[in-house]
Coordinates of C-alpha atoms and ligand atoms in Angstrom, one line a residue:
X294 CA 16.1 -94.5 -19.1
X295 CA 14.7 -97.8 -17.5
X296 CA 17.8 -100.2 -17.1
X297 CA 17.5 -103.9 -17.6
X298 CA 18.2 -104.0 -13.7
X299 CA 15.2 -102.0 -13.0
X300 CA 13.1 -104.3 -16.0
X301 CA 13.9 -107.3 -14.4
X302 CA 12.7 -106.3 -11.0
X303 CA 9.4 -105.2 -12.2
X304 CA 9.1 -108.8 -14.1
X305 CA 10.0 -110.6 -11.0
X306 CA 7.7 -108.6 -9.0
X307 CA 4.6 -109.1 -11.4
X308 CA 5.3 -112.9 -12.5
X309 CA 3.5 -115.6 -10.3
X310 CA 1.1 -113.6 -8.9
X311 CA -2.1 -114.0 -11.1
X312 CA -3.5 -110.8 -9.7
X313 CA -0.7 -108.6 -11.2
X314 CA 0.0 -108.4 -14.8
X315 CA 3.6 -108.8 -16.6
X316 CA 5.2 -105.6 -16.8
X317 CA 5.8 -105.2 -20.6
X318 CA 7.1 -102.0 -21.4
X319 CA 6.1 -100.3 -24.5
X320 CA 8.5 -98.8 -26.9
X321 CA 6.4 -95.6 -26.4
X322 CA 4.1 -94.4 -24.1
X323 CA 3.2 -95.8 -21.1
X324 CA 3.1 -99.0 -19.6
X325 CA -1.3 -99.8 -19.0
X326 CA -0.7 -101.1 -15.2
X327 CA 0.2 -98.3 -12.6
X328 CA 2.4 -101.4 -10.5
X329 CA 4.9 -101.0 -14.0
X330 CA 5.6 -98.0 -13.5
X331 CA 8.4 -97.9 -10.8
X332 CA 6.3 -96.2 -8.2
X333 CA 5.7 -99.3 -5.9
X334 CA 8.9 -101.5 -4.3
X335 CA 8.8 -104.3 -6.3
X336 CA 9.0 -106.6 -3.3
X337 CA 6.1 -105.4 -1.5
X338 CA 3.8 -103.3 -3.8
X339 CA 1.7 -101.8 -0.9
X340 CA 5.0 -99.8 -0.4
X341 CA 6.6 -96.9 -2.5
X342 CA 10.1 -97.9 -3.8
X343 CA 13.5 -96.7 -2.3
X344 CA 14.6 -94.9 -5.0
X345 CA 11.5 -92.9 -4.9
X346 CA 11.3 -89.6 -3.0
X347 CA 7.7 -88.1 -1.8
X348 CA 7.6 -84.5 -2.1
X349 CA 5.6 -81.4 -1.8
X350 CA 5.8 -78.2 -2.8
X351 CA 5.6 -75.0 0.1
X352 CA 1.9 -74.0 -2.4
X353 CA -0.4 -76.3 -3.8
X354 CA -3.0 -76.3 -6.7
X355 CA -6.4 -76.9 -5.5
X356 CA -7.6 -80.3 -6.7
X357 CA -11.7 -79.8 -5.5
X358 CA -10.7 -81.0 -2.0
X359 CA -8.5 -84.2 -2.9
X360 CA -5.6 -85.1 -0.8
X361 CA -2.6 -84.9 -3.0
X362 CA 0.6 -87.1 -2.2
X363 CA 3.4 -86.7 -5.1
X364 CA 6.9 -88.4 -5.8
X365 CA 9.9 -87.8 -7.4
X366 CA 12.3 -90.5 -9.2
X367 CA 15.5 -89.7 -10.7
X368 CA 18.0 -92.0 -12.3
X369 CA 20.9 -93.4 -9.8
X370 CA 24.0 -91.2 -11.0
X371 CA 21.9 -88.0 -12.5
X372 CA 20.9 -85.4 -11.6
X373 CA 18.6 -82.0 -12.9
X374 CA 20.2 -79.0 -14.8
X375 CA 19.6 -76.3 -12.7
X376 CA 21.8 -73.9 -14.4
X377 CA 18.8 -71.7 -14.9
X378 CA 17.3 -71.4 -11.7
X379 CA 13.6 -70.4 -13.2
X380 CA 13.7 -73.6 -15.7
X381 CA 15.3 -76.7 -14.5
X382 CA 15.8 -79.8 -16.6
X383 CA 14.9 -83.0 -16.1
X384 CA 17.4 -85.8 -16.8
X385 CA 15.7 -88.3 -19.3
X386 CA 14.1 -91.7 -16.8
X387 CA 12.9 -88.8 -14.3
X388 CA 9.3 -89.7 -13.0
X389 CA 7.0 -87.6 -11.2
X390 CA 3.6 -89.1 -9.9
X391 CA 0.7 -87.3 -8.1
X392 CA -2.0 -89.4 -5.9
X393 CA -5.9 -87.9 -5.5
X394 CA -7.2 -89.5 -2.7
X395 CA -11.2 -88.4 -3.1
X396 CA -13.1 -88.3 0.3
X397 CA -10.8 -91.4 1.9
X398 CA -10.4 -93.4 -1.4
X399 CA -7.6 -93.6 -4.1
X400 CA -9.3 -92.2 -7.2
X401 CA -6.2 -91.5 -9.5
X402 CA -2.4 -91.7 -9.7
X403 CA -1.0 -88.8 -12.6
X404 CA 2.2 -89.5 -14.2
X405 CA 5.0 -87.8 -15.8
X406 CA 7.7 -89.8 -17.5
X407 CA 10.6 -88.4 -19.7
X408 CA 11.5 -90.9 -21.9
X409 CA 14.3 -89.3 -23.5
X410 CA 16.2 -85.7 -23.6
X411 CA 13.6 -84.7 -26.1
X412 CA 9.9 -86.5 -24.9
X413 CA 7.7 -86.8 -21.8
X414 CA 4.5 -89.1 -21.6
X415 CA 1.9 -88.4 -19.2
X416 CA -1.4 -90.1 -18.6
X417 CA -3.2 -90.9 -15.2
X418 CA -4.4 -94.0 -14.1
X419 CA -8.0 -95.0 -12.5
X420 CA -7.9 -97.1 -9.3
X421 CA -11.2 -99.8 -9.1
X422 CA -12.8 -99.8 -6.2
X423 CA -11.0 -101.6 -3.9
X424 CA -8.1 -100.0 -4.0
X425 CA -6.2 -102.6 -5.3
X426 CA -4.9 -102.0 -9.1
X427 CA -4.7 -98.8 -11.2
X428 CA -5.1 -98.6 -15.2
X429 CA -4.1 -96.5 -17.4
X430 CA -6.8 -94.1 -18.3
X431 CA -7.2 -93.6 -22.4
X432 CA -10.5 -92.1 -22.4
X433 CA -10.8 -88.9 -25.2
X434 CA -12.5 -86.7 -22.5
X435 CA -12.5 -85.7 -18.8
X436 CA -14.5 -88.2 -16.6
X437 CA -16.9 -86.8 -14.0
X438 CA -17.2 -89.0 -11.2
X439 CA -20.9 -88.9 -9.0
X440 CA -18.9 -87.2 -6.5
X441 CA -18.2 -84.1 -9.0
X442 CA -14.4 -84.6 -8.9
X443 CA -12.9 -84.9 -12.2
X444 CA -10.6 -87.3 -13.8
X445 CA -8.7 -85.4 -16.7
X446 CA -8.1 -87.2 -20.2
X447 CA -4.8 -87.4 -21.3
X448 CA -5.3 -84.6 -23.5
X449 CA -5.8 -81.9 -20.8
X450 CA -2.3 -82.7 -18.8
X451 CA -0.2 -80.2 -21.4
X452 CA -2.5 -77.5 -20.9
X453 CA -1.1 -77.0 -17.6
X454 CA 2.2 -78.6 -18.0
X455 CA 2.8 -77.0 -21.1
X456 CA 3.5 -73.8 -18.6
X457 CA 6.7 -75.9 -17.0
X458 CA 9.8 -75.0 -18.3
X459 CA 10.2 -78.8 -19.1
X460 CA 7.2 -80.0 -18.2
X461 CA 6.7 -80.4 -14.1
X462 CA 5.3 -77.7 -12.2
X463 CA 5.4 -78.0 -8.7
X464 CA 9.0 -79.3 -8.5
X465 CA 10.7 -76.3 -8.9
X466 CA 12.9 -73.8 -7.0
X467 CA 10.3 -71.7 -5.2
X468 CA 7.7 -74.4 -4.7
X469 CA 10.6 -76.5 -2.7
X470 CA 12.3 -73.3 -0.8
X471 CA 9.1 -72.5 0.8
X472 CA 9.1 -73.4 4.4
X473 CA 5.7 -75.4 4.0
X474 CA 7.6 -77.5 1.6
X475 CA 7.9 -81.2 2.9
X476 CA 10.1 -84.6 1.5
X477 CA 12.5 -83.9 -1.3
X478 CA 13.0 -80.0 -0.6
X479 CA 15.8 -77.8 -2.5
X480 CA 17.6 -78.1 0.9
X481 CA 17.4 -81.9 0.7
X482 CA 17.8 -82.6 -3.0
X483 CA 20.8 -79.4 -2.8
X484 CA 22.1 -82.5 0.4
X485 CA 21.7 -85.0 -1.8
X486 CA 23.9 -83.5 -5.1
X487 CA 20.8 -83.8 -6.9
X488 CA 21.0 -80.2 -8.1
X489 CA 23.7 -79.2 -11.1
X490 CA 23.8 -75.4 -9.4
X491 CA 22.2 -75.6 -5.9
X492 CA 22.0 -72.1 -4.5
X493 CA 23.4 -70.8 -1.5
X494 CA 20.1 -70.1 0.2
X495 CA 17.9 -73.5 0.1
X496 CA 15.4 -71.7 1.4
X497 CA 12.9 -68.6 1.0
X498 CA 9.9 -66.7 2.4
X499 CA 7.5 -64.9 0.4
X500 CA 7.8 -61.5 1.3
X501 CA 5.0 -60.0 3.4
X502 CA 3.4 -56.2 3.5
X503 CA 1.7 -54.1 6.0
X504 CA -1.3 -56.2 5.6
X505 CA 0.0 -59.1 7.2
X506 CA -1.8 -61.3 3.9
X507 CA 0.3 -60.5 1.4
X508 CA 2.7 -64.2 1.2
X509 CA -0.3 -66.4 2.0
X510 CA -2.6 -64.6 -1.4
X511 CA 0.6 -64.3 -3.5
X512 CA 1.6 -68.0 -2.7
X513 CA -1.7 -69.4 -3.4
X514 CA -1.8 -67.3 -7.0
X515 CA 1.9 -69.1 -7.6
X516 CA 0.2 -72.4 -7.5
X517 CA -2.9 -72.1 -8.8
X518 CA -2.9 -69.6 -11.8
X519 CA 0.9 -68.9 -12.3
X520 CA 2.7 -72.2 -12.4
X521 CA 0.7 -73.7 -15.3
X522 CA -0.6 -70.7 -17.4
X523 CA -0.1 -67.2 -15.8
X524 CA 3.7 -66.7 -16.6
X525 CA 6.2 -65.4 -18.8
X526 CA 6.2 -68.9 -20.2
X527 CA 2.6 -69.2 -20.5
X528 CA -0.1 -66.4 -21.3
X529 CA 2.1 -63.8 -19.6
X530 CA 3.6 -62.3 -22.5
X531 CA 0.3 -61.6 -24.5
X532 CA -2.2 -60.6 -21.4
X533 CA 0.4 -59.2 -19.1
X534 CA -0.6 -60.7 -16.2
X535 CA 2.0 -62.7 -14.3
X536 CA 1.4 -64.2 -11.1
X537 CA 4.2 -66.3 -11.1
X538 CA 6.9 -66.1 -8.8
X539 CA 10.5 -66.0 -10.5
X540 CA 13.8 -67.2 -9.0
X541 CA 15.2 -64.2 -9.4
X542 CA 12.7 -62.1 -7.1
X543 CA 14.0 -64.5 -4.6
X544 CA 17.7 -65.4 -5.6
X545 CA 20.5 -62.8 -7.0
X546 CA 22.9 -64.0 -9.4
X547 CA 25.3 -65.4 -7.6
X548 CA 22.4 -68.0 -6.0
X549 CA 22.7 -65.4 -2.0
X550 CA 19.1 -64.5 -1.0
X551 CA 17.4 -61.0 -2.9
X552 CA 14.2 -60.4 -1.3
X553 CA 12.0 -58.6 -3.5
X554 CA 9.3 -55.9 -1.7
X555 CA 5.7 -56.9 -2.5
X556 CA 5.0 -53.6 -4.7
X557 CA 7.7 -54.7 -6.9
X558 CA 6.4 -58.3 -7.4
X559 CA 5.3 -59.6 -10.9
X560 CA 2.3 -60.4 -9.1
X561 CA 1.6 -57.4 -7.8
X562 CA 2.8 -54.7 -10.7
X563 CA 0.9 -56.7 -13.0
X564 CA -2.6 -56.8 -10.6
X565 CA -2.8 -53.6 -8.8
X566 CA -5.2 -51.2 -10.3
X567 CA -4.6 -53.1 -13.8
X568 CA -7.4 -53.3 -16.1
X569 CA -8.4 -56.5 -17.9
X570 CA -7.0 -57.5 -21.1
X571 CA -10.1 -58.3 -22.9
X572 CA -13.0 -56.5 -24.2
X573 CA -15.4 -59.5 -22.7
X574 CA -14.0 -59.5 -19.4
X575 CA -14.3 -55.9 -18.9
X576 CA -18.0 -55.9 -20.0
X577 CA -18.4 -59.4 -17.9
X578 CA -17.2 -57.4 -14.7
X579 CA -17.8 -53.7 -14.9
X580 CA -15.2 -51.5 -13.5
X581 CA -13.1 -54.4 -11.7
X582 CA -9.3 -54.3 -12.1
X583 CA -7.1 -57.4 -11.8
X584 CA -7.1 -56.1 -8.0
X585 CA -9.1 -53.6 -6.8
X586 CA -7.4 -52.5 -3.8
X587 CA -9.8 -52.4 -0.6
X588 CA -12.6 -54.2 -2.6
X589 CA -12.7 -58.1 -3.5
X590 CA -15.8 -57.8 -5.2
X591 CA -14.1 -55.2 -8.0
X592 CA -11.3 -57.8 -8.5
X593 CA -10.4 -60.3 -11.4
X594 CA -8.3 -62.6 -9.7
X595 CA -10.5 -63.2 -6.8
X596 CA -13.8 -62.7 -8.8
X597 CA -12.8 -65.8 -11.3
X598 CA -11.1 -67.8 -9.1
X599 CA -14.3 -67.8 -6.8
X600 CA -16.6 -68.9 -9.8
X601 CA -17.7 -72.1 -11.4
X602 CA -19.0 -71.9 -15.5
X603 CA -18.5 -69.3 -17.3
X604 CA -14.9 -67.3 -17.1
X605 CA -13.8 -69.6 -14.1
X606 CA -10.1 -69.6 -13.3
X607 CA -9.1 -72.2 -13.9
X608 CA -10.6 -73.1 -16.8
X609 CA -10.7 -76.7 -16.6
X610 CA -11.0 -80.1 -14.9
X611 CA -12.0 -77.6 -11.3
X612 CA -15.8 -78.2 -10.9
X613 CA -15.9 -77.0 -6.8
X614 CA -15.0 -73.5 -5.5
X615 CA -11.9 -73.3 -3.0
X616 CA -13.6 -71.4 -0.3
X617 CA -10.3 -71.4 2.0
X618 CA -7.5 -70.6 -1.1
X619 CA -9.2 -67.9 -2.6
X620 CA -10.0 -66.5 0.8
X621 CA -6.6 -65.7 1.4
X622 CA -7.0 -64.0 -2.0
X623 CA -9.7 -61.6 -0.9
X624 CA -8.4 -60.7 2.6
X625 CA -5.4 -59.7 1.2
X626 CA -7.5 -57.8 -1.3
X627 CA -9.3 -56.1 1.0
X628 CA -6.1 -55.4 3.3
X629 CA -5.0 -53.3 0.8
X630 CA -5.5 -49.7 1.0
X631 CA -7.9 -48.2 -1.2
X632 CA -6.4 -45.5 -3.4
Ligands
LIG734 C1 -5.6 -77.3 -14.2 C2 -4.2 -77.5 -14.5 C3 -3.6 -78.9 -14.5 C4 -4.0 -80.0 -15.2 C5 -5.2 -80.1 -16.2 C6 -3.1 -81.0 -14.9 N1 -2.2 -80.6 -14.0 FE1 -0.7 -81.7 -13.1 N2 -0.2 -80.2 -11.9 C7 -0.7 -78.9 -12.0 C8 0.0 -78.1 -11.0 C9 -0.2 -76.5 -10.9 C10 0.9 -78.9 -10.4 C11 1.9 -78.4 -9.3 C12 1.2 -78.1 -8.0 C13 0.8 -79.3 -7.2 O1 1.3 -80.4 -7.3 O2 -0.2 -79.1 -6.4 C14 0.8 -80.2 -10.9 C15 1.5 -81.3 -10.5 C16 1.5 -82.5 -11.2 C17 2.4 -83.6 -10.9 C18 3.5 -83.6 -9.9 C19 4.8 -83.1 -10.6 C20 4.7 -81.6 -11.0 O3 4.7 -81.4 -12.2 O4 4.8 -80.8 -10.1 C21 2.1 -84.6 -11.7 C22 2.8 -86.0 -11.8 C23 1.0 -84.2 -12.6 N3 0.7 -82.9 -12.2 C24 0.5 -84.9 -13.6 C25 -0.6 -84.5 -14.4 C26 -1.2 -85.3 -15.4 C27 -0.7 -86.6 -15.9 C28 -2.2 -84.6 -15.9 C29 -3.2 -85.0 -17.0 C30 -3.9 -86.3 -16.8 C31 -2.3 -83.3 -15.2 N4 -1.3 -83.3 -14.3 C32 -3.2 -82.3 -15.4 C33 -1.7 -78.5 -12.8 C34 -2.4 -79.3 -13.7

């Protein structure tokens, strides 16, 4: 909920300065001006405010090369349900922005914003070109900049975000127990009482295999295919493949650390030696499996992931292969013993 107090700061800030516009808040939806939207201190703009808390997650989605920074705002006195260690809630006021920073220059800021127990808005707003003021972006479709990096429309953010439990992605258990994790990590929010059922262990490791490549393939699969679409949430149920990583392969019960071996991974039951769901994707790539063990070249995961057009993974808003993420896919591949 945005409090009066909050209100008024954000009119105080954006009165009397005829570069900054008045921070009206709309009923719905959000407000057009990126300075209204609580990221920025209100008494100097060109810094993020207190209450805000920059995060990342231990894996990242690959954003065709931009530099991400993301943060995390929860309202004083709340804090999220994490009863269900897999599918947090969000108190209603939380806010979660993510900055693309395109070779050197501020391109877009995303939003998330839960307005109440029951609705999020999310948009992303444009920066012009000095860097100096963001705007809401309502354009119908994605917009390709010369550079090749796209800006989604509005329309695109739920067919990721639709694969959160309630809504976010990356600020979740796993994501924030990894020890690449930096800012507001589940050790520091568990510090902080901003967690309804922190667990004992704050932090995790992906398990590893005699390959040495396992964690660094099975992270990078978290992040980029499993978060937003490849779960039990998301297409897991229909297609069987699920390359996200649950709680509780990490967590038993009672919140004390479960390592799970590699071979008994979602990820890799649901890979290894698996054939393709579809009829098309079978005839697309002859006598590949989801992972072909020994052979990159004979495996789905890898084979999309490494491809632009066509049956690229993912299937939107990427327009530039990640040479270094879905490396780690293919040594691990080809680590694996062949049958
Ligand atoms: C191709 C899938 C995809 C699309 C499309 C997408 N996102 Fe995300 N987004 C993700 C993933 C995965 C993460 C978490 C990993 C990370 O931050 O690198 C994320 C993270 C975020 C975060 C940080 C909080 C969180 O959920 O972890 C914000 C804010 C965000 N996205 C906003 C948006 C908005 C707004 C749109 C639409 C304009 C959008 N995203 C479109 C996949 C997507």
């Amino acid at each position: 909920m945005r409090t009066p107090w909050m209100f008024a700061l954000c009119l105080t800030a954006c009165a009397g300065s005829p570069d900054r516009p008045v921070c009206v808040e709309p009923a719905t939806g959000l407000p057009s001006d990126l300075a209204c939207t609580g990221l920025y201190n209100p008494d100097d703009p060109t810094q993020i405010a207190a209450d805000v808390m920059p995060y990342t997650p231990g894996v990242t989605l690959w954003s065709d090369g931009a530099e991400k920074h993301r943060y995390l705002y929860l309202p004083p006195g709340s804090m999220i349900d994490t009863s269900a260690q897999d599918a947090w809630k969000f108190p209603a006021g939380t806010k979660a922005w993510k900055e693309f920073v395109v070779d050197g220059k501020l391109v877009e800021t995303r939003l998330f914003s839960k307005r109440t127990d029951a609705t999020w808005d999310s948009g992303t707003y444009i920066w012009d070109a000095a860097g100096s003021a963001a705007t809401l972006n309502t354009a119908p479709k994605g917009i390709v900049l010369d550079s090749g990096y796209e800006i989604p429309a509005q329309k695109d953010c739920d067919k990721c975000h639709h694969g959160g439990s309630d809504r976010l992605l990356g600020v979740e258990a796993v994501a924030l127990a990894l020890p690449d994790a930096q800012g507001a990590t589940l050790t520091s929010l568990a510090q902080q009482g901003l967690l309804s059922q922190p667990p004992a262990t704050t932090t995790i490791t992906i398990p590893e295999d005699a390959t040495g490549k396992a964690a660094a393939a099975i992270g990078y699969v978290h992040a980029n295919c499993g978060m937003p679409c490849h779960s039990s949430r998301g297409l897991g149920d229909e297609t069987k493949l699920v390359l996200r990583l649950r709680a509780d392969e990490f967590w038993a019960a009672d919140g004390s650390s479960k390592p799970t071996p590699v071979t008994q991974l979602d990820t890799y039951v649901s890979t290894v030696n698996q054939p393709p769901t579809t009829a098309a994707v079978a005839q697309q790539f002859p006598g590949a499996f989801r992972v072909t063990p020994g052979d990159h070249t004979k495996s789905l995961i890898w084979l999309v992931a490494h491809l632009r057009g066509n049956y690229q993974m993912p299937p939107l808003v990427s327009h530039a292969i990640d040479e270094a993420g879905t490396g780690k896919v293919s040594a691990w591949i080809d680590a694996l013993p062949p049958p």
